[in-house]
């Protein structure tokens, strides 16, 4: 696929932007065009946080997307809002704790995955971003997991413990996604 | 809220201060503070001091721009916030129109002694009878931890990545001492909140500052050193130790001026 | 008839503010308007009202913000460099929707030049020099009496729309002496400020009030902006201008401030020579009488803008005519005669009128 | 013997640990494996029997998350 | 091909400045551009160059003035409230004809709101918020690569015209990550600064130099102004814009910065649906491509301005078309979707295109 | 010029200082100074001090806005003047780019401690290695004699028509003492020119200030009290007496800090 | 005459503006419309100084005049510039010391008077403004000398010596003008 | 006996009187009835015989209007 689109949304402290940076940097090495748009309020803490990553062999016009091929939602209270942003035929990957909303459309594939459960079991809620990114990559196959792992290694180079935890989180997510696929 | 009390007969001895508006506080601004941020404690002390002095009905306040300003939501006084650094100007106008009011500002170190230095010096020079509470977290908190005039020598910030080098970036500005040099000032002190004893002393400083305003003496000023763990890249507990070991040696605590009338 | 006094424009600003019940005034010295702070330093203490000389113009505009926030009538005045320093403050006042009056007695620019007369702040004052989508009403008097009256109107409009209002003068309007009848004008009832202004805690009748531009966020930012837009739109009902011999005019002069006075003389002289010239003098520079200018253009009039700058208001006139009429300009380079700087004088305008009709 | 007790509001606590640090009687502990909904470590009133309702933990809590109660009758549990 | 890196727009500003040989950078922290001062605080000391964090934006613009006066390449950056505080300084820089670069990463307004994305400083930045008749060139990039390139162009144009040049961005352009090829661009030779810049006394080869806006007085004030006007007029040769599918367009979208990117997508989608839309993206916001817009209007095109404000550039487009074409607006109230503030998204623009063609 | 010397063989022992450019001076700005204005004497002292230290070739200067700024025409150094109060900012940039330069500002009291207070405090906080010469004529001279932060208690100005009332307008700001509180400062002094002895002392202050900059120690500052007869509504000679009797008691003369290296 | 126009020009220290204020205030009490436009640079000392006074029963449009019925020039080095500003049929009253220029036109009445000589003889150059005003009023009869004297009395009330000197100056000028008429 | 002399440039003197005030030997006087072209009082070097070329008058002159000369030979007039 020559063009890939991912939106991920959550709240502060979920590692959303770390996931976005990792994904986009990995894509940058493989694609001619990559855009990564993080979005966060003035408050660096607690607010909503979202990113849009596009990578493509063609020029990217708008780096903002009304709808994206894949949408990953970490805060399921916003299920309806982000469902609207899944392209017909796309995938919607939702963290399932607290999920009460129902699907409004049938033209996309829905995955609900227990990302938070895994994160807490690993001892830090901030890991959920990489876990769900892993799942997303397993499901969409938009980029190789190795490329992501390389980026994680670069990011946490010299911080052995952190590196291991983050790699583990990504891999657990990847496995989760593969299983769900 | 899941505060609950069961069991033996009991009375609440410490809770949220009476002059706090928890709706606003919780709803809009509460979540803005990082874990371990001590700024809200400054709000607590202000509320308690004003309440104990019995001057709450005369109070009105002005916030700077920065993390300290979220107290706008907490303290139960009418409040405004204007341009970054302008709080002493705003408070000046309020006090002049309402000389019976207890008019105070809460400002950050950047707000008060960097961009607001002319407002501060102006108010000092005119001897405005207001109270200024400066929250000194040794950096620009809100904008992500840049160097401030109060950043201590060697401290790493996002704009002093090698640590503040006094030969290039100068030495930390000592607001409380500076303020004390002005004749129109009734009170100036610096406190911290990193130990229980200092917490108590700082409360006394803040109370005295408000008392001097109530007596109409002159400008009163309290600088409070507070922990800013994320921008200091420390845990909250480590931050307290850093205050003790690094900040205090550079920023002596105590009262620098305390007079009940001016000349 | 009230007191009739012979007074300069700057002091007329002071009398107008007193007539309007101005409670406090803040300023920093700057020519050519020092007579305004000097007036208030004399007059306010006598009346138990507030005069504060601030440490800078960033200071005055901050003080203005504080006074407006507690709901009293407050004013400042300055000249061009001070106006530049007030732009962040203007954005704050506008964002927080605070009623107040700012008198700007323009001097030459850019920056600090040694001269005084000019009209070079039109763009900045009508477009807003600070950040963000905001608009301030701008009123431009062209006589001492009108200065006094317009300052009162400015206070009224500020309160009516809960918005800063700028009174734009020039050094000549500040320093000219003319007779003035001091009297309080009644423009009608105004909305109460009680639902938003700040009070000491003991004076509160309802919940806590917060004055802040950032309140827009609490209201829902887009709604806040929509409300601002509505407000600015509704201000268009305040468009004021004076027409002088424009009904049958073939050439309409457009000018404000001292240039309008010069143009009136030029129109008289042109008429005396049988030339059908007229003068449209915008009193509100924002909102601007685009429509009325467009109507004149539709009638086939040509336009001659006379302003003591390189040409700023002329853009608004062009926007008004939408290419449907020729628009010419007498600008600062048309100055002639006397003193180092010269001024735009009637004769030079008459020459242009002759050239154009 | 407990002279009082404290109540911690877990919805607003951000797990800084100051309460545990400043309680000179060691009443409060941070287990390290309990998180709030937002992922913060939760402090626990682990040794109520030692509490003398001194109020220090509440003072020093920057979230105002702690209320301190003093037993009025001498009959503390 | 130079280094290819993946970087955000704010850092691209830094790399662009380094590529241009920027000698010193001054700033005061403000979101959403803190990455720029942070970049320079890291990179300048390594190169033996100057980074100073000023005490305020009035301070930074003063420092910029000092550096420009001695003839080195100097830059600052800020966001909207800081821009407001710089207006007196902008007037001084312009009046003293000092070459320098100011990067403005806009945030929402008026005043300080909690959000970041918006394009609300167009009026202030193209009209000049300080006192006096002055003009600054304004360049607006819409990709990370263009940001890097335009910063270099800005330094070149500043030196060429001895005038401040503003690079106008928005929070999205500041925070978007895209690939960037870092390379020094050569725009050609520049005039020497030796006949006016200040030197230590021992380095003087000719007489004493004075840098001051008030030097206009010494030259003869009206001549000074005439020279300024000539200079501003000559800057019109620098008008730059990018046309995207405009040759056969029935509807021409006009947008800059992030909105231009959104519009490009909307044009693609419209074309896919058989609708003849195109995009005219002004790169110089001042001088503005009035003539080119007028030409399109003369060809019978309609216009749709897309800007993330209540509508500011739309006035320039209207001035361009002179009533000869319909001009519609997608403004900030058309924002939809996601996060507290929302953004203007392609789909909403497509809807407007459909409505208008 | 009708200076002529006839008669016995003689040599000139005092004339216009060598570092003065009389063309500019005479042509454009000379006539601006009122009879009895002592501001030009500050220019003389600067010229002589720099010459005696032999650092003239490294010098460059920045003027504030006000009467003091006419010295731009007199002193034979390249010069700039920007916004009112901005001189320390401008000088900061120059010194940073040319660390070997002797960069100094001449500012008025209003320029330096009112509108320029943030620039001053900023430079002090960063410890800029520049020299600031502040001409204190206790009012805003250029604009016609308004009250300044330095106006003394009781002094009548056009904006303190009843005399400065400390209860309303505060007490005069003491710049030299304020500056001396900053750690990054090498030198701070206040002099006057109302007697020959003070003239000599002030020259020593100015010389030391420049010397400290030449040594690279830290910011150096000299405040000079000067007569402004028309705005004081006195004759020049009366002005000198007023300085002695009214100004000096409020503004003590002397050195407030003088260190050859900082900590 | 229902409309009167006077331009006076000199340099700082000649009392030009005092003369203008005195004249215009006097006119204000007698006329429905009066305008007084002082013009001076930022420098309060030494620069050029000029004023235009108009008083009239009719509305005054422009308070600035290309040409005026009467022009009083205290600094004769500017003879040519101010000659251009005399209306045809008007009067041009010039202080005569240093006067070297020659008339360029014949359509106005020229008076050259020794104002400075008198001022210096009275011990203060600042008196020249009132001296020449006195002469102008004697020549043009635009307003009664008593009205001016009343204003001088108001202006210097309480300053006996100053008052007398200024009254004397005005009267000496008035006599001078009367003699020249 | 005069050790030197001073020369006052009357075109730039503004008559402040400082020179007369500060000459401790009383060499300079302000007659009070002599004015410059611009109307300023003119100081006069009235007692040249007392002058010792100390330079004080020149230092204190804010117009730099005075040059002070010292006689090189002992043969002063
Ligand atoms: C004119 C202007 N410049 C910059 C900013 C950005 N800004 C907002 S808060 C802040 C820093 C505040 O630091 P400080 O005053 O120390 O407060 P803290 O956040 O540390 O409590 C800055 C620079 C602004 N709002 N306005
Ligand atoms: C922003 C701004 N505000 C006001 C002024 C007007 N102004 C010019 S000089 C001056 C006062 C100068 O006083 P001071 O600094 O004491 O200098 P002095 O004239 O007494 O030497 C003022 C207020 C200005 N030029 N710029
Ligand atoms: S950044 Fe620092 S000051 Fe701001 S809320 Fe966090 S800890 Fe507190
Ligand atoms: S001090 Fe307060 S916020 Fe911190 S851990 Fe204890 S209860 Fe939680
Ligand atoms: S009230 Fe005192 S003893 Fe009880 S838990 Fe808190 S700090 Fe400990
Ligand atoms: S006004 Fe004062 S400071 Fe200015 S030139 Fe005159 S005497 Fe000097
Ligand atoms: S000191 Fe100078 S200016 Fe003053 S009177 Fe003497 S010579 Fe003239
Ligand atoms: S040189 Fe000395 S002695 Fe001679 S006139 Fe001057 S002050 Fe007097
Ligand atoms: Mg801070
Ligand atoms: Mg002064």
PDB file of N, CA and C and ligand atoms in Angstrom, chain B residues 39 65-69 83-84 107-112 115 135 137 139-143 148, chain C residues 88, chain E residues 28-31 57 78 81-82 85 107 112, ligand 1:
ATOM      1  N   UNK B  39       2.562  24.340  43.982  1.00  0.00           N
ATOM      2  CA  UNK B  39       1.876  25.621  43.819  1.00  0.00           C
ATOM      3  C   UNK B  39       0.541  25.686  44.562  1.00  0.00           C
ATOM      4  N   UNK B  65       0.552  35.077  34.461  1.00  0.00           N
ATOM      5  CA  UNK B  65       0.381  34.033  33.441  1.00  0.00           C
ATOM      6  C   UNK B  65       1.355  32.920  33.779  1.00  0.00           C
ATOM      7  N   UNK B  66       0.849  31.707  33.872  1.00  0.00           N
ATOM      8  CA  UNK B  66       1.722  30.583  34.182  1.00  0.00           C
ATOM      9  C   UNK B  66       0.970  29.598  35.060  1.00  0.00           C
ATOM     10  N   UNK B  67       1.657  28.551  35.481  1.00  0.00           N
ATOM     11  CA  UNK B  67       1.010  27.519  36.284  1.00  0.00           C
ATOM     12  C   UNK B  67       0.400  28.104  37.552  1.00  0.00           C
ATOM     13  N   UNK B  68       1.095  29.081  38.131  1.00  0.00           N
ATOM     14  CA  UNK B  68       0.588  29.710  39.347  1.00  0.00           C
ATOM     15  C   UNK B  68      -0.806  30.277  39.149  1.00  0.00           C
ATOM     16  N   UNK B  69      -1.128  30.620  37.913  1.00  0.00           N
ATOM     17  CA  UNK B  69      -2.392  31.301  37.643  1.00  0.00           C
ATOM     18  C   UNK B  69      -3.606  30.381  37.734  1.00  0.00           C
ATOM     19  N   UNK B  83      -2.273  40.588  30.884  1.00  0.00           N
ATOM     20  CA  UNK B  83      -1.030  40.280  30.187  1.00  0.00           C
ATOM     21  C   UNK B  83       0.002  39.672  31.121  1.00  0.00           C
ATOM     22  N   UNK B  84       0.901  38.918  30.539  1.00  0.00           N
ATOM     23  CA  UNK B  84       2.007  38.264  31.252  1.00  0.00           C
ATOM     24  C   UNK B  84       2.860  39.352  31.927  1.00  0.00           C
ATOM     25  N   UNK B 107       1.944  35.582  41.363  1.00  0.00           N
ATOM     26  CA  UNK B 107       2.739  35.615  40.138  1.00  0.00           C
ATOM     27  C   UNK B 107       3.829  34.568  40.187  1.00  0.00           C
ATOM     28  N   UNK B 108       4.262  34.172  39.031  1.00  0.00           N
ATOM     29  CA  UNK B 108       5.396  33.252  38.953  1.00  0.00           C
ATOM     30  C   UNK B 108       6.693  34.041  38.980  1.00  0.00           C
ATOM     31  N   UNK B 109       7.787  33.323  39.066  1.00  0.00           N
ATOM     32  CA  UNK B 109       9.076  33.999  39.069  1.00  0.00           C
ATOM     33  C   UNK B 109       9.339  34.667  37.720  1.00  0.00           C
ATOM     34  N   UNK B 110       8.998  33.983  36.649  1.00  0.00           N
ATOM     35  CA  UNK B 110       9.177  34.587  35.331  1.00  0.00           C
ATOM     36  C   UNK B 110       8.245  35.772  35.157  1.00  0.00           C
ATOM     37  N   UNK B 111       7.010  35.567  35.520  1.00  0.00           N
ATOM     38  CA  UNK B 111       6.015  36.623  35.399  1.00  0.00           C
ATOM     39  C   UNK B 111       6.426  37.867  36.184  1.00  0.00           C
ATOM     40  N   UNK B 112       6.963  37.647  37.365  1.00  0.00           N
ATOM     41  CA  UNK B 112       7.201  38.754  38.293  1.00  0.00           C
ATOM     42  C   UNK B 112       8.529  39.464  38.066  1.00  0.00           C
ATOM     43  N   UNK B 115       9.504  39.302  32.648  1.00  0.00           N
ATOM     44  CA  UNK B 115       8.673  40.152  31.794  1.00  0.00           C
ATOM     45  C   UNK B 115       7.913  41.213  32.590  1.00  0.00           C
ATOM     46  N   UNK B 135       5.445  32.889  43.296  1.00  0.00           N
ATOM     47  CA  UNK B 135       5.712  31.456  43.345  1.00  0.00           C
ATOM     48  C   UNK B 135       6.984  31.189  42.552  1.00  0.00           C
ATOM     49  N   UNK B 137       9.434  28.719  41.241  1.00  0.00           N
ATOM     50  CA  UNK B 137       9.768  27.325  40.942  1.00  0.00           C
ATOM     51  C   UNK B 137      11.032  27.248  40.085  1.00  0.00           C
ATOM     52  N   UNK B 139      11.864  28.264  37.329  1.00  0.00           N
ATOM     53  CA  UNK B 139      11.801  28.119  35.871  1.00  0.00           C
ATOM     54  C   UNK B 139      10.452  28.582  35.352  1.00  0.00           C
ATOM     55  N   UNK B 140      10.336  28.624  34.028  1.00  0.00           N
ATOM     56  CA  UNK B 140       9.052  28.874  33.387  1.00  0.00           C
ATOM     57  C   UNK B 140       8.307  27.551  33.332  1.00  0.00           C
ATOM     58  N   UNK B 141       7.414  27.348  34.274  1.00  0.00           N
ATOM     59  CA  UNK B 141       6.743  26.053  34.379  1.00  0.00           C
ATOM     60  C   UNK B 141       5.843  25.755  33.194  1.00  0.00           C
ATOM     61  N   UNK B 142       4.898  26.621  32.969  1.00  0.00           N
ATOM     62  CA  UNK B 142       3.865  26.381  31.962  1.00  0.00           C
ATOM     63  C   UNK B 142       4.394  26.086  30.580  1.00  0.00           C
ATOM     64  N   UNK B 143       5.427  26.806  30.207  1.00  0.00           N
ATOM     65  CA  UNK B 143       5.895  26.690  28.834  1.00  0.00           C
ATOM     66  C   UNK B 143       6.887  25.544  28.667  1.00  0.00           C
ATOM     67  N   UNK B 148      14.733  30.674  33.900  1.00  0.00           N
ATOM     68  CA  UNK B 148      14.127  31.918  34.388  1.00  0.00           C
ATOM     69  C   UNK B 148      15.232  32.731  35.060  1.00  0.00           C
TER      70      UNK B 148
ATOM     71  N   UNK C  88      -0.165  44.534  22.948  1.00  0.00           N
ATOM     72  CA  UNK C  88      -0.529  43.296  23.630  1.00  0.00           C
ATOM     73  C   UNK C  88      -1.687  43.590  24.592  1.00  0.00           C
TER      74      UNK C  88
ATOM     75  N   UNK E  28      12.116  35.023  24.029  1.00  0.00           N
ATOM     76  CA  UNK E  28      11.470  34.822  25.316  1.00  0.00           C
ATOM     77  C   UNK E  28      10.518  33.647  25.112  1.00  0.00           C
ATOM     78  N   UNK E  29      10.409  32.754  26.112  1.00  0.00           N
ATOM     79  CA  UNK E  29       9.593  31.553  25.892  1.00  0.00           C
ATOM     80  C   UNK E  29       8.120  31.862  25.624  1.00  0.00           C
ATOM     81  N   UNK E  30       7.541  31.163  24.706  1.00  0.00           N
ATOM     82  CA  UNK E  30       6.087  31.187  24.517  1.00  0.00           C
ATOM     83  C   UNK E  30       5.694  30.048  23.591  1.00  0.00           C
ATOM     84  N   UNK E  31       4.633  29.354  23.950  1.00  0.00           N
ATOM     85  CA  UNK E  31       4.086  28.298  23.105  1.00  0.00           C
ATOM     86  C   UNK E  31       3.344  28.971  21.964  1.00  0.00           C
ATOM     87  N   UNK E  57       9.551  40.066  25.590  1.00  0.00           N
ATOM     88  CA  UNK E  57       9.579  40.287  24.143  1.00  0.00           C
ATOM     89  C   UNK E  57       9.935  41.730  23.807  1.00  0.00           C
ATOM     90  N   UNK E  78       8.554  34.347  18.112  1.00  0.00           N
ATOM     91  CA  UNK E  78       7.597  34.516  19.187  1.00  0.00           C
ATOM     92  C   UNK E  78       6.240  33.999  18.744  1.00  0.00           C
ATOM     93  N   UNK E  81       0.940  36.853  21.619  1.00  0.00           N
ATOM     94  CA  UNK E  81       1.049  37.882  22.662  1.00  0.00           C
ATOM     95  C   UNK E  81       2.415  38.559  22.657  1.00  0.00           C
ATOM     96  N   UNK E  82       3.452  37.796  22.391  1.00  0.00           N
ATOM     97  CA  UNK E  82       4.786  38.378  22.302  1.00  0.00           C
ATOM     98  C   UNK E  82       4.882  39.326  21.111  1.00  0.00           C
ATOM     99  N   UNK E  85       3.689  42.660  22.021  1.00  0.00           N
ATOM    100  CA  UNK E  85       4.660  43.445  22.785  1.00  0.00           C
ATOM    101  C   UNK E  85       5.793  43.983  21.915  1.00  0.00           C
ATOM    102  N   UNK E 107      -0.777  31.927  17.534  1.00  0.00           N
ATOM    103  CA  UNK E 107      -1.682  31.097  18.310  1.00  0.00           C
ATOM    104  C   UNK E 107      -3.030  31.793  18.342  1.00  0.00           C
ATOM    105  N   UNK E 112      -4.561  35.839  25.442  1.00  0.00           N
ATOM    106  CA  UNK E 112      -4.060  34.512  25.761  1.00  0.00           C
ATOM    107  C   UNK E 112      -5.232  33.556  25.919  1.00  0.00           C
TER     108      UNK E 112
HETATM  109  C1  LIG I   1       3.673  38.216  26.310  1.00  0.00           C
HETATM  110  C2  LIG I   1       3.749  36.780  26.622  1.00  0.00           C
HETATM  111  N1  LIG I   1       4.897  36.132  26.432  1.00  0.00           N
HETATM  112  C3  LIG I   1       4.989  34.834  26.716  1.00  0.00           C
HETATM  113  C4  LIG I   1       3.910  34.151  27.188  1.00  0.00           C
HETATM  114  C5  LIG I   1       4.020  32.687  27.456  1.00  0.00           C
HETATM  115  N2  LIG I   1       4.023  32.331  28.844  1.00  0.00           N
HETATM  116  C6  LIG I   1       2.914  31.993  29.501  1.00  0.00           C
HETATM  117  S1  LIG I   1       3.195  31.549  31.066  1.00  0.00           S
HETATM  118  C7  LIG I   1       4.859  31.790  30.872  1.00  0.00           C
HETATM  119  C8  LIG I   1       5.865  31.466  31.903  1.00  0.00           C
HETATM  120  C9  LIG I   1       5.463  31.547  33.177  1.00  0.00           C
HETATM  121  O1  LIG I   1       6.553  31.293  34.024  1.00  0.00           O
HETATM  122  P1  LIG I   1       6.382  31.716  35.509  1.00  0.00           P
HETATM  123  O2  LIG I   1       5.906  33.111  35.559  1.00  0.00           O
HETATM  124  O3  LIG I   1       7.604  31.400  36.258  1.00  0.00           O
HETATM  125  O4  LIG I   1       5.165  30.846  35.988  1.00  0.00           O
HETATM  126  P2  LIG I   1       5.079  29.271  36.254  1.00  0.00           P
HETATM  127  O5  LIG I   1       4.425  28.668  35.076  1.00  0.00           O
HETATM  128  O6  LIG I   1       6.461  28.799  36.460  1.00  0.00           O
HETATM  129  O7  LIG I   1       4.218  29.218  37.474  1.00  0.00           O
HETATM  130  C10 LIG I   1       5.142  32.233  29.621  1.00  0.00           C
HETATM  131  C11 LIG I   1       6.499  32.539  29.160  1.00  0.00           C
HETATM  132  C12 LIG I   1       2.718  34.871  27.376  1.00  0.00           C
HETATM  133  N3  LIG I   1       1.609  34.299  27.825  1.00  0.00           N
HETATM  134  N4  LIG I   1       2.661  36.171  27.081  1.00  0.00           N
END
